[in-house]
Amino acid sequence: MVRFLKFIAYLVAAAVVMGALGLLMVYLVSSSKLEKNHTIVVRRVAIPTDPASIERGKHIAETRGCIDCHGSDYGGAKVIDAPPMGKLYGSNLTKGRGSVVGQYRDEDWIRSIRHGVARDGRPLVLMPSAEYAYFSDDDLSSVIAYLKTVPPVDRDTVPVKMGPVARGLMVAGKFKLAAEEIDHANLRPSTAKPGVTLAYGRYLAIGCTGCHGTNLAGGKIDIGPPDWPLAANLTPHESGRLGKWTEADFVATLRTAKRPDGTELSPVMPRAFGNLNDVELKALWLYLKSIRPVASGTR
């Protein structure tokens, strides 16, 4: 009996050691990703100063996810604050106290938005630059022009702190850093022009891929907490909802955050997309109806 108990104790001790080694490996590998220095050759774009471009930039910033992480005042906001995942807050993009852009030059803005890399070369954790890399030069320059004009907000930027689950997802390739995904030397920004066209709808749909997957089939959102709902299937497959909707249903759903059956969209779904204009929503609908139907969750 004593020998058996010793054997069990050895097994438990071995399991503890192996678990500790596994956690150490996850920490070291994830830290190497977070601390990697990326040298980016930035292709400059001219930043406009005219009111029309600034207003266009405001519309883009308010409908493409900027306020979801940085807040409606762009002074920074909570995205995730849960010990397993960590503290993930958007930074202060104003010129107030706590700003991360106070010394930014135009190329620093471009590097951060289009490449997902900070001024010092480190990868930005929350920046969805894998989507923003496709911004047209006009849209990118307009966004930068607008952000340079927002009123200062005094709010300290909360440093990103990755929890053990987030680090594990990073090592497993589920929580991806945009800086590692982007082919920085061969970026091909979109040239699509606003209009109710498939090309413009495809351009807008890139902003949906972060949650709904590259084929837009929806399913588990890997970077979210366990209680986040599955992302909806945006293809016209029978297992999703969009195949049964009309264009009017689609537009009303985004505008009101309520589906045609009266149920509400999950709070995880950014309400800002409801502020897309009629041309954008019609183009997006046109594209979503044209893509290959894929069963829900089959990313």
PDB file of N, CA and C in Angstrom, residues 26 30 33 80 84-85 88 162-177 220-226:
ATOM      1  N   VAL A  26       4.719  28.076 -22.847  1.00  0.00           N
ATOM      2  CA  VAL A  26       3.704  28.983 -23.389  1.00  0.00           C
ATOM      3  C   VAL A  26       4.103  30.433 -23.123  1.00  0.00           C
ATOM      4  N   SER A  30       5.056  32.894 -26.234  1.00  0.00           N
ATOM      5  CA  SER A  30       4.175  34.045 -26.431  1.00  0.00           C
ATOM      6  C   SER A  30       4.934  35.348 -26.197  1.00  0.00           C
ATOM      7  N   LYS A  33       6.860  36.369 -29.210  1.00  0.00           N
ATOM      8  CA  LYS A  33       6.010  36.968 -30.232  1.00  0.00           C
ATOM      9  C   LYS A  33       5.682  38.420 -29.880  1.00  0.00           C
ATOM     10  N   ILE A  80     -11.332  43.667 -23.166  1.00  0.00           N
ATOM     11  CA  ILE A  80     -11.444  42.468 -22.322  1.00  0.00           C
ATOM     12  C   ILE A  80     -10.687  42.739 -21.028  1.00  0.00           C
ATOM     13  N   PRO A  84      -8.204  35.255 -16.891  1.00  0.00           N
ATOM     14  CA  PRO A  84      -7.692  34.232 -17.816  1.00  0.00           C
ATOM     15  C   PRO A  84      -7.212  34.804 -19.147  1.00  0.00           C
ATOM     16  N   MET A  85      -7.926  35.807 -19.644  1.00  0.00           N
ATOM     17  CA  MET A  85      -7.556  36.410 -20.919  1.00  0.00           C
ATOM     18  C   MET A  85      -6.582  37.561 -20.747  1.00  0.00           C
ATOM     19  N   LEU A  88      -6.977  43.830 -21.783  1.00  0.00           N
ATOM     20  CA  LEU A  88      -6.799  44.282 -23.148  1.00  0.00           C
ATOM     21  C   LEU A  88      -7.648  45.536 -23.347  1.00  0.00           C
ATOM     22  N   MET A 162      -1.334  40.189 -21.087  1.00  0.00           N
ATOM     23  CA  MET A 162      -1.886  38.943 -21.599  1.00  0.00           C
ATOM     24  C   MET A 162      -2.015  37.895 -20.499  1.00  0.00           C
ATOM     25  N   GLY A 163      -3.209  37.324 -20.360  1.00  0.00           N
ATOM     26  CA  GLY A 163      -3.424  36.260 -19.391  1.00  0.00           C
ATOM     27  C   GLY A 163      -3.010  34.905 -19.941  1.00  0.00           C
ATOM     28  N   PRO A 164      -3.033  33.871 -19.109  1.00  0.00           N
ATOM     29  CA  PRO A 164      -2.566  32.543 -19.541  1.00  0.00           C
ATOM     30  C   PRO A 164      -3.378  31.956 -20.698  1.00  0.00           C
ATOM     31  N   VAL A 165      -4.688  32.182 -20.717  1.00  0.00           N
ATOM     32  CA  VAL A 165      -5.501  31.653 -21.813  1.00  0.00           C
ATOM     33  C   VAL A 165      -5.151  32.362 -23.113  1.00  0.00           C
ATOM     34  N   ALA A 166      -5.030  33.686 -23.052  1.00  0.00           N
ATOM     35  CA  ALA A 166      -4.680  34.449 -24.250  1.00  0.00           C
ATOM     36  C   ALA A 166      -3.313  34.034 -24.776  1.00  0.00           C
ATOM     37  N   ARG A 167      -2.365  33.807 -23.862  1.00  0.00           N
ATOM     38  CA  ARG A 167      -1.030  33.371 -24.278  1.00  0.00           C
ATOM     39  C   ARG A 167      -1.088  31.977 -24.902  1.00  0.00           C
ATOM     40  N   GLY A 168      -1.904  31.102 -24.311  1.00  0.00           N
ATOM     41  CA  GLY A 168      -2.038  29.758 -24.871  1.00  0.00           C
ATOM     42  C   GLY A 168      -2.655  29.800 -26.261  1.00  0.00           C
ATOM     43  N   LEU A 169      -3.672  30.645 -26.438  1.00  0.00           N
ATOM     44  CA  LEU A 169      -4.297  30.793 -27.751  1.00  0.00           C
ATOM     45  C   LEU A 169      -3.302  31.363 -28.761  1.00  0.00           C
ATOM     46  N   MET A 170      -2.432  32.241 -28.292  1.00  0.00           N
ATOM     47  CA  MET A 170      -1.426  32.815 -29.186  1.00  0.00           C
ATOM     48  C   MET A 170      -0.453  31.741 -29.663  1.00  0.00           C
ATOM     49  N   VAL A 171       0.000  30.911 -28.739  1.00  0.00           N
ATOM     50  CA  VAL A 171       0.926  29.835 -29.100  1.00  0.00           C
ATOM     51  C   VAL A 171       0.255  28.821 -30.021  1.00  0.00           C
ATOM     52  N   ALA A 172      -1.045  28.592 -29.800  1.00  0.00           N
ATOM     53  CA  ALA A 172      -1.793  27.630 -30.622  1.00  0.00           C
ATOM     54  C   ALA A 172      -2.171  28.191 -31.980  1.00  0.00           C
ATOM     55  N   GLY A 173      -1.876  29.466 -32.212  1.00  0.00           N
ATOM     56  CA  GLY A 173      -2.195  30.071 -33.496  1.00  0.00           C
ATOM     57  C   GLY A 173      -3.625  30.553 -33.613  1.00  0.00           C
ATOM     58  N   LYS A 174      -4.344  30.621 -32.494  1.00  0.00           N
ATOM     59  CA  LYS A 174      -5.731  31.081 -32.508  1.00  0.00           C
ATOM     60  C   LYS A 174      -5.826  32.593 -32.294  1.00  0.00           C
ATOM     61  N   PHE A 175      -4.998  33.105 -31.400  1.00  0.00           N
ATOM     62  CA  PHE A 175      -4.926  34.545 -31.142  1.00  0.00           C
ATOM     63  C   PHE A 175      -3.739  35.060 -31.950  1.00  0.00           C
ATOM     64  N   LYS A 176      -4.045  35.656 -33.101  1.00  0.00           N
ATOM     65  CA  LYS A 176      -2.982  36.016 -34.031  1.00  0.00           C
ATOM     66  C   LYS A 176      -2.650  37.499 -33.947  1.00  0.00           C
ATOM     67  N   LEU A 177      -1.376  37.781 -34.047  1.00  0.00           N
ATOM     68  CA  LEU A 177      -0.932  39.159 -34.119  1.00  0.00           C
ATOM     69  C   LEU A 177      -0.900  39.576 -35.583  1.00  0.00           C
ATOM     70  N   LYS A 220     -17.002  29.842 -33.644  1.00  0.00           N
ATOM     71  CA  LYS A 220     -16.316  30.282 -32.429  1.00  0.00           C
ATOM     72  C   LYS A 220     -15.350  31.416 -32.745  1.00  0.00           C
ATOM     73  N   ILE A 221     -15.430  32.476 -31.930  1.00  0.00           N
ATOM     74  CA  ILE A 221     -14.492  33.589 -32.045  1.00  0.00           C
ATOM     75  C   ILE A 221     -13.320  33.281 -31.120  1.00  0.00           C
ATOM     76  N   ASP A 222     -12.207  32.877 -31.698  1.00  0.00           N
ATOM     77  CA  ASP A 222     -11.107  32.328 -30.912  1.00  0.00           C
ATOM     78  C   ASP A 222     -10.542  33.292 -29.878  1.00  0.00           C
ATOM     79  N   ILE A 223     -10.505  34.584 -30.200  1.00  0.00           N
ATOM     80  CA  ILE A 223      -9.846  35.514 -29.270  1.00  0.00           C
ATOM     81  C   ILE A 223     -10.771  35.994 -28.160  1.00  0.00           C
ATOM     82  N   GLY A 224     -12.036  35.585 -28.193  1.00  0.00           N
ATOM     83  CA  GLY A 224     -12.987  36.063 -27.197  1.00  0.00           C
ATOM     84  C   GLY A 224     -13.090  35.153 -25.989  1.00  0.00           C
ATOM     85  N   PRO A 225     -13.639  35.673 -24.894  1.00  0.00           N
ATOM     86  CA  PRO A 225     -13.885  34.855 -23.705  1.00  0.00           C
ATOM     87  C   PRO A 225     -14.842  33.709 -24.024  1.00  0.00           C
ATOM     88  N   PRO A 226     -14.874  32.668 -23.178  1.00  0.00           N
ATOM     89  CA  PRO A 226     -15.728  31.502 -23.440  1.00  0.00           C
ATOM     90  C   PRO A 226     -17.212  31.828 -23.551  1.00  0.00           C
TER      91      PRO A 226
END
